[in-house]
Structure formats: structure tokens, C-alpha cells
Coordinates of C-alpha atoms in Angstrom, one line a residue:
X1 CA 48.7 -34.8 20.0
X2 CA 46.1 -37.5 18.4
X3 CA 43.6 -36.8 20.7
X4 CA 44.1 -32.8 19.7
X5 CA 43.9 -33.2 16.7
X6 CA 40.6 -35.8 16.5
X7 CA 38.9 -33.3 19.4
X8 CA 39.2 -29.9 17.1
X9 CA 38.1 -32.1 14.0
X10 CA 35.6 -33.3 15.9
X11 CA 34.7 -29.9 17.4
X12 CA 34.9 -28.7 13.2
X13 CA 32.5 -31.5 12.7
X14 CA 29.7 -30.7 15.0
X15 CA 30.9 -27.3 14.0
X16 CA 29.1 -28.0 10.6
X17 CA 26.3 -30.3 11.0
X18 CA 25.4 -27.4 13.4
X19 CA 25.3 -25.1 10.7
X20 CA 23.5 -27.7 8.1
X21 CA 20.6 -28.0 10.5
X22 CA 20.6 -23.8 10.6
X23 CA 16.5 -23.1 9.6
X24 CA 15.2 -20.3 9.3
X25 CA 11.4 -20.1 9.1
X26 CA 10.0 -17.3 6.7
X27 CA 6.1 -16.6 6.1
X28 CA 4.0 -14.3 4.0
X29 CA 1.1 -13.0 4.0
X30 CA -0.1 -11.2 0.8
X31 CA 0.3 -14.2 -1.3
X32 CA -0.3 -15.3 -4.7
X33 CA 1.5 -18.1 -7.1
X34 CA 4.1 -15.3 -8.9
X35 CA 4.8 -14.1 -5.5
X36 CA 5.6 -17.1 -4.1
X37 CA 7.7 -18.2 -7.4
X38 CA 9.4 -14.6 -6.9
X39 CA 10.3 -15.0 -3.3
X40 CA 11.5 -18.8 -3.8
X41 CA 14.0 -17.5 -6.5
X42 CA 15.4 -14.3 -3.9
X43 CA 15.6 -16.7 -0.9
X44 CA 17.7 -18.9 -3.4
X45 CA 20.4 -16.4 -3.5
X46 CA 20.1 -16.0 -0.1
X47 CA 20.3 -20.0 0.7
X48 CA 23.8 -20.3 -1.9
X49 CA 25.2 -17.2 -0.2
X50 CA 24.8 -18.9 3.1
X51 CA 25.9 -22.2 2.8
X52 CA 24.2 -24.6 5.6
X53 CA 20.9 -22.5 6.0
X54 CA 17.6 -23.6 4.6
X55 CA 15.0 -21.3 4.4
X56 CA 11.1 -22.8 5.0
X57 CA 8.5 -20.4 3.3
X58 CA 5.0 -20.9 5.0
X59 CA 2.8 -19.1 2.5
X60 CA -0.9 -17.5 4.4
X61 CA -3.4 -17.1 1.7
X62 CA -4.3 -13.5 2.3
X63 CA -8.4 -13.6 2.5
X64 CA -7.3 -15.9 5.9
X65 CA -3.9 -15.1 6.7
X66 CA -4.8 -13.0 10.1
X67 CA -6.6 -15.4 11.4
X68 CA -4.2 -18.1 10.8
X69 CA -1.2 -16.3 11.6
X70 CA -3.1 -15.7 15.1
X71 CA -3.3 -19.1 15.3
X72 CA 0.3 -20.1 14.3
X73 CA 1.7 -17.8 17.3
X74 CA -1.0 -19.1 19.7
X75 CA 0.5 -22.8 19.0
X76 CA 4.0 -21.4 19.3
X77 CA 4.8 -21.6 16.0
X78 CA 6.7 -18.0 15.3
X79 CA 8.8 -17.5 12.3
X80 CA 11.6 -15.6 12.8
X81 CA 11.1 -13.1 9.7
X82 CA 7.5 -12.5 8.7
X83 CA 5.7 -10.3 6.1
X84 CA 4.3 -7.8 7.7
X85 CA 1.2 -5.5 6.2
X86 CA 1.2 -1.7 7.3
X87 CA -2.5 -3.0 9.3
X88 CA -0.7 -5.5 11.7
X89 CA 2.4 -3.3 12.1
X90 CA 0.8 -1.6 15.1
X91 CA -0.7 -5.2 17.1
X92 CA 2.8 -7.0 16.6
X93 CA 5.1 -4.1 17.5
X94 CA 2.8 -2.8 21.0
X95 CA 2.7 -6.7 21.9
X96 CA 6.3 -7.0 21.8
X97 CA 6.4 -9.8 19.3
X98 CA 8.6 -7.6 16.7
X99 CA 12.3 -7.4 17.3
X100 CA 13.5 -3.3 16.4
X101 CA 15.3 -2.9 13.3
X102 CA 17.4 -0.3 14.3
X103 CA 20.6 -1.8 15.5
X104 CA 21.1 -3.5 11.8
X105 CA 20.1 -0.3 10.0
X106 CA 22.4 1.5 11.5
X107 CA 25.3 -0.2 10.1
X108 CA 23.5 -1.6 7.0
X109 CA 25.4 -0.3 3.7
X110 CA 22.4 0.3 2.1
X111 CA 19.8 2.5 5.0
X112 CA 21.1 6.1 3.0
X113 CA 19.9 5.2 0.2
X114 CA 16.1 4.3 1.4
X115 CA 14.2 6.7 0.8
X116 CA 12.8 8.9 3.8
X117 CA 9.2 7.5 3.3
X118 CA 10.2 4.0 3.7
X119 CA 12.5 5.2 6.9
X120 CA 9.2 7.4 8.2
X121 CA 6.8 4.3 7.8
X122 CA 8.7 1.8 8.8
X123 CA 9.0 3.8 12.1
X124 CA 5.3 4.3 12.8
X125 CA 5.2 2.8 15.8
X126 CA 7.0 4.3 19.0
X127 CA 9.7 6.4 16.3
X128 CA 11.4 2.6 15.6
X129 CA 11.6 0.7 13.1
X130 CA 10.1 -2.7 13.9
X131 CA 9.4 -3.3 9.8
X132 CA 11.2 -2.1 6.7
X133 CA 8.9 -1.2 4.0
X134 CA 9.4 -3.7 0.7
X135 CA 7.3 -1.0 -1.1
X136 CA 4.5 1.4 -1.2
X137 CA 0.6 0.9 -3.0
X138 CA 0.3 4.6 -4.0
X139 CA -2.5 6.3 -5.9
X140 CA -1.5 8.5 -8.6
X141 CA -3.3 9.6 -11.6
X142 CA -3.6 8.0 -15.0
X143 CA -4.4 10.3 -17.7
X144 CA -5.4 9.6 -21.4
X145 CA -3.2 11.7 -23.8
X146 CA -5.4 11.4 -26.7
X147 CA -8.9 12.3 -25.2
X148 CA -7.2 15.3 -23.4
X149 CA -5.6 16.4 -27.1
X150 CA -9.2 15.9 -28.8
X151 CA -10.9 17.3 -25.8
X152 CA -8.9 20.5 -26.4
X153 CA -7.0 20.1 -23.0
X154 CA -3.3 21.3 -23.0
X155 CA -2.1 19.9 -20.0
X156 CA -3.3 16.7 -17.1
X157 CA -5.0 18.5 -14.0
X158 CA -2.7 20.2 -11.6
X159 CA -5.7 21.3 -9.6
X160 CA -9.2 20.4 -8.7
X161 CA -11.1 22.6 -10.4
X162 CA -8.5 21.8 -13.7
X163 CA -9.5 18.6 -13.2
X164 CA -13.6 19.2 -12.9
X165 CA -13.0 21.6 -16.4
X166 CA -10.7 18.9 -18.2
X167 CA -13.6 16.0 -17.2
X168 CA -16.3 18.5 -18.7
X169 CA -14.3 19.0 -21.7
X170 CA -13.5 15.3 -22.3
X171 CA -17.6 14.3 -21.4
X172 CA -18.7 16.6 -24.3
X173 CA -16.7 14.0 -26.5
X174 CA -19.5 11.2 -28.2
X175 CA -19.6 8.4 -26.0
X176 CA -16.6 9.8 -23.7
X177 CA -16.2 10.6 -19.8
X178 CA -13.9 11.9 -18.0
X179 CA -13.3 10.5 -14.7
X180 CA -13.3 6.2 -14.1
X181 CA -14.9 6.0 -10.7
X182 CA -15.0 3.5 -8.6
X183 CA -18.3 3.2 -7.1
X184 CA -18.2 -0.6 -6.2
X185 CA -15.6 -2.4 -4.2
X186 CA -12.9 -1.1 -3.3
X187 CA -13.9 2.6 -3.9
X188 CA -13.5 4.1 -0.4
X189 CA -10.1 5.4 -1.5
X190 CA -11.4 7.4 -4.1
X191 CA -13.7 9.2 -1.5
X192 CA -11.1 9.4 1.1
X193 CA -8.9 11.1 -1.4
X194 CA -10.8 13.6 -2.7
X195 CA -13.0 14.3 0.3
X196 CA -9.7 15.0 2.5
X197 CA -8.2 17.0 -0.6
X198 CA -11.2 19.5 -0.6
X199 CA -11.5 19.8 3.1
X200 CA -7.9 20.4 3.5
X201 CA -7.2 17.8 6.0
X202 CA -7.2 14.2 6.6
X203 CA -7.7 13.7 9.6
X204 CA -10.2 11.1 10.9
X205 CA -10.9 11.6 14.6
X206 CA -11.1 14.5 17.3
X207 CA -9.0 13.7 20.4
X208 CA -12.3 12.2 21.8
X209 CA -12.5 9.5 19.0
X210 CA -15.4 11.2 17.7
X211 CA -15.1 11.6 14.3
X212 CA -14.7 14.2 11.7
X213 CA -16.1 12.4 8.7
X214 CA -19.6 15.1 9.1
X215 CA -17.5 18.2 9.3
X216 CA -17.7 20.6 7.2
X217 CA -14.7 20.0 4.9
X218 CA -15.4 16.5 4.6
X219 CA -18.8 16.9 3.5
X220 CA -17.7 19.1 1.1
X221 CA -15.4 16.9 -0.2
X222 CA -18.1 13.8 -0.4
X223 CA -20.3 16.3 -2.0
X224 CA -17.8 17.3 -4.8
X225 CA -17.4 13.3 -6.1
X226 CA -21.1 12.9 -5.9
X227 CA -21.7 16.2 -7.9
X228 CA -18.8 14.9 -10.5
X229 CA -21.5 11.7 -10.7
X230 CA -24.6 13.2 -11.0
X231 CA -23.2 16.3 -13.9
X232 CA -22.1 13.1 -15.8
X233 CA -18.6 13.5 -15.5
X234 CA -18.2 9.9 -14.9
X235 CA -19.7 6.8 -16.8
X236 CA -23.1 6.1 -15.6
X237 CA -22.8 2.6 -14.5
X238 CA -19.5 3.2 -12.6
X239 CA -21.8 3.3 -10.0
X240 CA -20.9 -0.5 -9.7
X241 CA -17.1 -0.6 -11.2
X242 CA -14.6 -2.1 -9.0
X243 CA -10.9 -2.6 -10.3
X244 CA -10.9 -4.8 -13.3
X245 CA -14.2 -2.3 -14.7
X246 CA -12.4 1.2 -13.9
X247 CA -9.0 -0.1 -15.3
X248 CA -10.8 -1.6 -18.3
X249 CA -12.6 1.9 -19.1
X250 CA -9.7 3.5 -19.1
X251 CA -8.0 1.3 -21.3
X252 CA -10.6 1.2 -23.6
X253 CA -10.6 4.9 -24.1
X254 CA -14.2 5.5 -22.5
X255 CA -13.0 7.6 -20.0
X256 CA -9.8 10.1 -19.7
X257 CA -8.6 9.6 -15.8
X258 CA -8.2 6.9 -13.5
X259 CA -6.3 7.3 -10.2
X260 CA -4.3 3.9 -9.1
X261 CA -1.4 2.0 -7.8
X262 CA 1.5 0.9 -10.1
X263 CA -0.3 -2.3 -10.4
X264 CA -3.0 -1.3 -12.9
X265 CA 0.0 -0.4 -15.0
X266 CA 0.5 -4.0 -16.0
X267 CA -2.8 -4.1 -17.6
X268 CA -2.7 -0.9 -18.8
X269 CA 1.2 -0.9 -20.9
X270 CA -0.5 -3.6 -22.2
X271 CA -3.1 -2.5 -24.1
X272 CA -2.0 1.2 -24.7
X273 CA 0.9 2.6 -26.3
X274 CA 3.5 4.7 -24.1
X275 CA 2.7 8.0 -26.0
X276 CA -1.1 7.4 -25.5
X277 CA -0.8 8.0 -21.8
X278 CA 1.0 9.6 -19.0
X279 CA 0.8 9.2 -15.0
X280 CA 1.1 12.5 -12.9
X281 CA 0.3 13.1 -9.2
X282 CA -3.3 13.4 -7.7
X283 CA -4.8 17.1 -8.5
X284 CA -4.4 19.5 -5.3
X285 CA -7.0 20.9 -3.4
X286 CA -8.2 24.5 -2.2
X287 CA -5.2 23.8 0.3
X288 CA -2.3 23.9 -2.1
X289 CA -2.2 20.1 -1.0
X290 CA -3.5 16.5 -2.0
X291 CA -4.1 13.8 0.0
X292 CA -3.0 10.6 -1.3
X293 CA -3.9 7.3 0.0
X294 CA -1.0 4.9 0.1
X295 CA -0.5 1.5 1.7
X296 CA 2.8 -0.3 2.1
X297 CA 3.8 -3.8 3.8
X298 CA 7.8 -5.3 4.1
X299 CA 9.5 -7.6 6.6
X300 CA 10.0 -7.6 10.2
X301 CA 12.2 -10.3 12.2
X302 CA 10.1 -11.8 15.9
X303 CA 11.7 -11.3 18.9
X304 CA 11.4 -14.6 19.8
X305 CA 13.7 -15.8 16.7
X306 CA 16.9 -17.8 17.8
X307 CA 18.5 -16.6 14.4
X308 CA 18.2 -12.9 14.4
X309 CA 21.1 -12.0 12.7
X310 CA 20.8 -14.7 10.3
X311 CA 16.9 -13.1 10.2
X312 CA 18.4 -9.9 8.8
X313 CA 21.0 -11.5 6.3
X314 CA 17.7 -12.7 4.8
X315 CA 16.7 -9.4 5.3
X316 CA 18.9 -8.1 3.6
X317 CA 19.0 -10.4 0.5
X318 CA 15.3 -9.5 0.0
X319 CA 15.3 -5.7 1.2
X320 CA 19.2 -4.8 -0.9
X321 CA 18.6 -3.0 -4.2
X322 CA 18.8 -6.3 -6.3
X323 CA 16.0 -8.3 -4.6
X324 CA 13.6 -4.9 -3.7
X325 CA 13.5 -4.1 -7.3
X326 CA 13.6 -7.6 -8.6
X327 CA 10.7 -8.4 -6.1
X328 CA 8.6 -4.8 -6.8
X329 CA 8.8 -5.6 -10.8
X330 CA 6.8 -8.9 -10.4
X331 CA 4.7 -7.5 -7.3
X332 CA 2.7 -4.0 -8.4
X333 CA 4.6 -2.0 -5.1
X334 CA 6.8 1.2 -5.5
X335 CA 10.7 -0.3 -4.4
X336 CA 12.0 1.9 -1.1
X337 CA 15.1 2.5 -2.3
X338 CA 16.1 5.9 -3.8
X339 CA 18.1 4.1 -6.9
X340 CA 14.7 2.8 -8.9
X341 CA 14.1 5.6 -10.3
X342 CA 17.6 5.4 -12.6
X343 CA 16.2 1.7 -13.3
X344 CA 15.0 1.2 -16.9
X345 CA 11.9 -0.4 -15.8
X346 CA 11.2 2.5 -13.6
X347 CA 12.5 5.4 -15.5
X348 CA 9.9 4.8 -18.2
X349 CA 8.2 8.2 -17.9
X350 CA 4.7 5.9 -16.5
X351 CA 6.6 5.7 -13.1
X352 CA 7.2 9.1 -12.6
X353 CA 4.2 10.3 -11.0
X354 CA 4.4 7.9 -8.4
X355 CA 8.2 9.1 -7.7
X356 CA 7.0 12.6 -7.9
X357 CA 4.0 11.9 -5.1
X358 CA 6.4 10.3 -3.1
X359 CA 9.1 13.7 -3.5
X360 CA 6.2 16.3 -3.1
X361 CA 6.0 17.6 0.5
X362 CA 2.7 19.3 -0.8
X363 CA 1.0 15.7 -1.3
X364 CA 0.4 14.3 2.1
X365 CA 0.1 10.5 2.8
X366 CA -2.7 9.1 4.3
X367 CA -3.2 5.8 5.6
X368 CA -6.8 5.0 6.4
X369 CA -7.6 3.8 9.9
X370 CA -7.4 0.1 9.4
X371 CA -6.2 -0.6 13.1
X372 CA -10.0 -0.7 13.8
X373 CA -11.7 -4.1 14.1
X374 CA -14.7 -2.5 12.7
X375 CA -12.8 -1.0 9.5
X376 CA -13.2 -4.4 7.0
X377 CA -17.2 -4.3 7.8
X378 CA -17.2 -0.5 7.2
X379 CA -14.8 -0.6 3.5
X380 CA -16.3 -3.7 2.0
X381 CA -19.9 -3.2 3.5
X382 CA -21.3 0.3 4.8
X383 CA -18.9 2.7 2.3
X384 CA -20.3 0.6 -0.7
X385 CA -23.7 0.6 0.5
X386 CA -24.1 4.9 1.7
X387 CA -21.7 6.1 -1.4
X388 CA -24.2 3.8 -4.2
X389 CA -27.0 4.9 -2.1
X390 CA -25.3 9.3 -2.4
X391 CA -24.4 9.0 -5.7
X392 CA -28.0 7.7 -6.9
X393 CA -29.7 10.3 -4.9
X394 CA -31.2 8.2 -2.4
X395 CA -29.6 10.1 0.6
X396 CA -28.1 13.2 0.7
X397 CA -24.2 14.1 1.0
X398 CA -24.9 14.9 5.0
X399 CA -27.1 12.1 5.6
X400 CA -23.7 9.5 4.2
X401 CA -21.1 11.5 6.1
X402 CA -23.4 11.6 9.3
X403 CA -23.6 7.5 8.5
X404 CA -20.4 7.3 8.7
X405 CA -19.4 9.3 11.3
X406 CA -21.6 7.6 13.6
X407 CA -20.2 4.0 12.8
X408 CA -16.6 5.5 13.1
X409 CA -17.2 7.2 16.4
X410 CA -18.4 4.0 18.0
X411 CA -15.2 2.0 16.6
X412 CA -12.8 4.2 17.6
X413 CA -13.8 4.7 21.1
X414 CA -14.1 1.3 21.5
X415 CA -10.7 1.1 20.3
X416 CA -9.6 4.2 23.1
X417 CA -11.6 2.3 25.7
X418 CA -9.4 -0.5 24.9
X419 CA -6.2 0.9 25.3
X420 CA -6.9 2.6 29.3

């Protein structure tokens, strides 16, 4: 009966140091010190829920993090949850490397109340869910109450052509303009948004991988933000503004629209009262429809994890309505699950016109082809270059889109090439 007794207390023993030495290795990508602090503090509640599990955060400064993720998996060195930006989704998942998501949704408590965008994007590769969505980087437009009311403009632009008559009305102000446009870094969404909203589609490339970028409808649509430009609709040295210029001149009042994700709102709340300004969805085009860019990253377990239902315990710690919105608040991202909106912090009426994007079946997501190798060159390099080069008259609106067009053809049927 001794020896019974000292073998289950031993076996309870081993029992626990097993569980002690239970590690769990977690790494993100997008990083940045309030991130970091924000994730430490969720992964907390995870570790005192689960008594006996540490969790190690490997934090990948962002401007490196592909290559030295690359690196980490080449060495052998796989977490078993990783974040995981909408632009890797695709490699990961058609390697293997991602474990699917499904099973745990299935039964998770809390899958009906996502909301059907972070279900649909989430799936994009193969119709299963290798990631779920933390949240979405939606652009929606930020309007200025109080040049629209001086500017005799009863209403933010539902339309196109409102929003071409509200910028004229607002430019005829001293010292005033009506649209904040990006023409510096980061301003190929701007261009992406508005060209696909006046050609009525958003698609990139023929079945051929040519691409559509000098069609017709597209360079009507590149046309119409150069034309804004050049009939002064927008500040004349927007030309170079990237994101700290265009959120600065709408805060200081100099111009009347901005489009953006929720994370210029931090900024903005901050230096404008509520009343002075609202946030509504992008103005539609010719089609009835606008085409809104939107980008979104969230967390994915590795097959090759030992711990994968420990992996979505994390999971689920970060992903369950306390940590999403806890984590979205401090991040700039639109939370997946249906309940924001009823939260305090996101009922304020600045949040509704991402919630409103993300419930109009009229505004249609589009999500840029970043799966190209040639894509970073062709943002950060070639758009900046042509749309500076269009927008001070140096080439015309065919000879950009036919620059790009070119470039794109060539990536993407490399990329075809690649995949027989």
C-alpha cells in the first residue's frame, strides 16, 4: 500500500513539474513599446489563468521582422502562436506551416459573435481559417464640421461628385482646401481608392497577370485625383505630405477631408473637439459602390507547435472580447467582434463610420496585391515617384497608369510563373 501510495504521489509530482516547465513561445511582428506593454499585460491573464505555463514573447521589429522571422524558422526556431500580417497569411498557410483554425472555432463560445469580415478574411486562403483577424486598418473619411457649416455644405459627401462640389465650396474659403492628400509616402491608398471607385472595379489583373492598372476605368479614376490637384482642391504642397502632414492639416483646420484608419483618431480627438468633426464612409462612385482599402493582421498557431491546444487558450485570452478590445484601444485596429460597437470607447459617434464601412455591402474591401515580391519597391518607390511626377504635370494620367501597368504585369507573371 506504501509503494501505492509514494508511486501516484510521485506520478502527481512529475505530474506538476511537467506542467511548470509548460512554455509556450509567442512572437509578434508589428511591434512597438505600447504594444509590447499591452500584450505583456493580456498574456498575464492568460499565464494566472493557467497556472504552470509561461509564456516567452519574441518581439520582431517590424521594418526587419520578415526577414528575421525567415530566419527564425530556417534555424528551427517556430513559435507555436505567431502574429501574423494579412501579407504573409498566404506564404505560411500554402507552405503548410499554419495549423487551421477551424476545429477550435467551431466550438469556441465566442465565433457568433465575430463579425463576418473577420470570419471572411481570416479564411482567405483555401476557404479556412489559418488566422483570426485581431482587427482591421480601414479607411474611412474624416470630415470637418465647421468648414463644411462656413462653406455652406449641409451634409459630408455621400457621393463623388458631392464630394468634388463640397471641396470646391470649402477651397473658396481664405486660406482653406478641401481635400488632405497624400501625395508623399504612403499615398498609394488614396489612388487605389479613388481610382477603383470611379472605374467601378478593383480588380488588379486579367487572368493572364497582365494588368488592368491602364484600362480605361482606372485611368479615369487616376485622372479624377490628379484633376482634384491641379483645380486646387487640395493644399498645394500636399504634393509631399505623408501621415503626420495630412493628419496635421486636418487638425489644424486647413483642409475639410482626410480619409484614414482609426489610428489618426488619437491625434485627431486630441486636438479637436467631438462636435467639430465627424467620420462617415468613403464617398461612392458612378457604380453605386466605394472601394475601400483595408488591411488587417491577428494570430495564427504553427503546425509544428507541441502545445496546440494550449496555443489557442492563448488564443483565446487575446482574441475573447476583453483582450480584442482591450488590445484594439491601445493599438489603432477596428476589434472583430460584433460587441465593440455597444463599447463606450467605440460608440462615440467618431467610430461609426468605420462600423458602417464594415456593414455596407455597397463598400467593397480591397486589399492591395502585397503577395508580390515587387510590391514594397513599387508603394514606397515607383507610386511616389509617377503620382509626384502626374500631379505636377510632368506626365500625363496615361503615361502613370501605363507605368504602372507595365511594372505590375511583369511581377505578377513572375509570380504565375512561380506557381506552375
Amino acid at each position: 500500500m506504501r509503494k501505492l501510495i509514494t508511486a501516484t504521489l510521485l506520478a502527481t509530482l512529475m505530474a506538476g513539474s511537467a506542467l511548470a516547465d509548460t512554455k509556450l513561445k509567442l512572437v509578434e511582428v508589428i511591434t512597438s513599446p505600447e504594444r509590447t506593454e499591452t500584450l505583456k499585460s493580456i498574456v498575464a491573464k492568460f499565464e494566472q489563468a493557467n497556472p504552470g505555463t509561461t509564456v516567452e514573447i519574441i518581439s520582431l521589429p517590424w521594418g526587419e521582422a520578415f526577414q528575421k522571422f525567415a530566419t527564425m524558422v530556417s534555424a528551427g526556431e517556430i513559435p507555436d502562436v505567431m502574429e501574423m500580417p494579412d501579407t504573409w497569411l498566404s506564404l505560411y498557410a500554402n507552405n503548410g506551416m499554419l495549423e487551421s483554425l477551424e476545429p477550435y472555432l467551431e466550438k469556441w463560445e465566442h465565433t457568433p459573435g465575430l463579425t463576418e469580415r473577420a470570419l471572411e478574411l481570416g479564411r482567405d486562403v483555401n476557404d479556412t481559417a489559418y488566422m483570426l483577424p485581431y482587427g482591421f486598418y480601414l479607411r474611412a473619411m474624416f470630415y470637418n464640421k465647421k468648414l463644411l457649416s462656413e462653406a455652406g455644405v449641409a451634409e459630408p459627401p455621400k457621393t463623388m461628385d458631392d464630394f468634388v462640389k463640397a471641396s470646391e465650396a470649402v477651397s473658396k474659403l481664405p486660406g482653406k482646401s478641401g481635400y488632405c492628400l497624400r501625395g508623399g509616402p504612403g499615398g498609394l491608398n488614396g489612388w487605389v481608392m479613388f481610382g477603383a471607385t470611379m472605374a467601378g472595379d478593383n480588380k488588379f489583373f486579367n487572368e493572364d497577370g497582365t494588368s488592368t492598372m491602364n484600362s480605361e476605368g482606372w485611368i479615369k479614376g487616376l485622372t479624377w485625383v490628379i484633376d482634384l490637384y491641379k483645380n486646387g482642391l487640395a493644399p498645394k504642397d500636399s504634393v509631399n505630405w505623408g501621415f503626420n502632414e495630412i493628419v496635421a492639416g486636418f487638425y489644424s483646420g486647413t483642409c475639410a477631408f482626410l480619409d484614414q484608419d482609426p489610428d489618426a483618431l488619437i491625434a485627431i480627438a486630441q486636438r479637436m473637439k467631438p462636435e467639430d468633426f465627424g467620420v462617415t464612409t468613403m464617398p461612392k462612385g458612378p457604380s453605386g459602390k466605394a472601394f475601400t482599402t483595408i488591411g488587417f493582421a491577428g494570430w495564427s498557431i504553427l503546425a509544428a507547435s507541441q502545445n496546440k491546444d494550449l496555443s489557442w487558450k492563448l488564443i483565446e485570452t487575446l482574441e475573447g472580447p476583453e483582450g480584442n478590445i482591450e488590445w484594439n484601444k491601445r493599438t489603432g485596429a477596428l476589434p472583430v467582434h460584433k460587441s465593440a460597437e455597444k463599447d463606450p470607447f467605440y460608440a462615440s459617434p467618431q467610430f461609426k463610420g468605420w462600423f458602417d464601412e464594415l456593414a455596407d455591402k455597397d463598400v467593397v474591401l480591397t486589399v492591395m496585391p502585397t503577395y508580390l515580391e515587387e510590391f514594397a519597391f513599387f508603394k514606397d518607390s515607383l507610386a511616389i515617384k509617377t503620382t509626384q511626377e502626374a500631379l505636377l504635370g510632368d506626365i500625363t494620367p496615361e503615361e502613370l497608369a501605363n507605368q504602372w501597368a507595365d511594372y505590375l504585369t511583369k511581377a505578377q507573371q513572375k509570380y504565375l510563373a512561380s506557381k506552375k
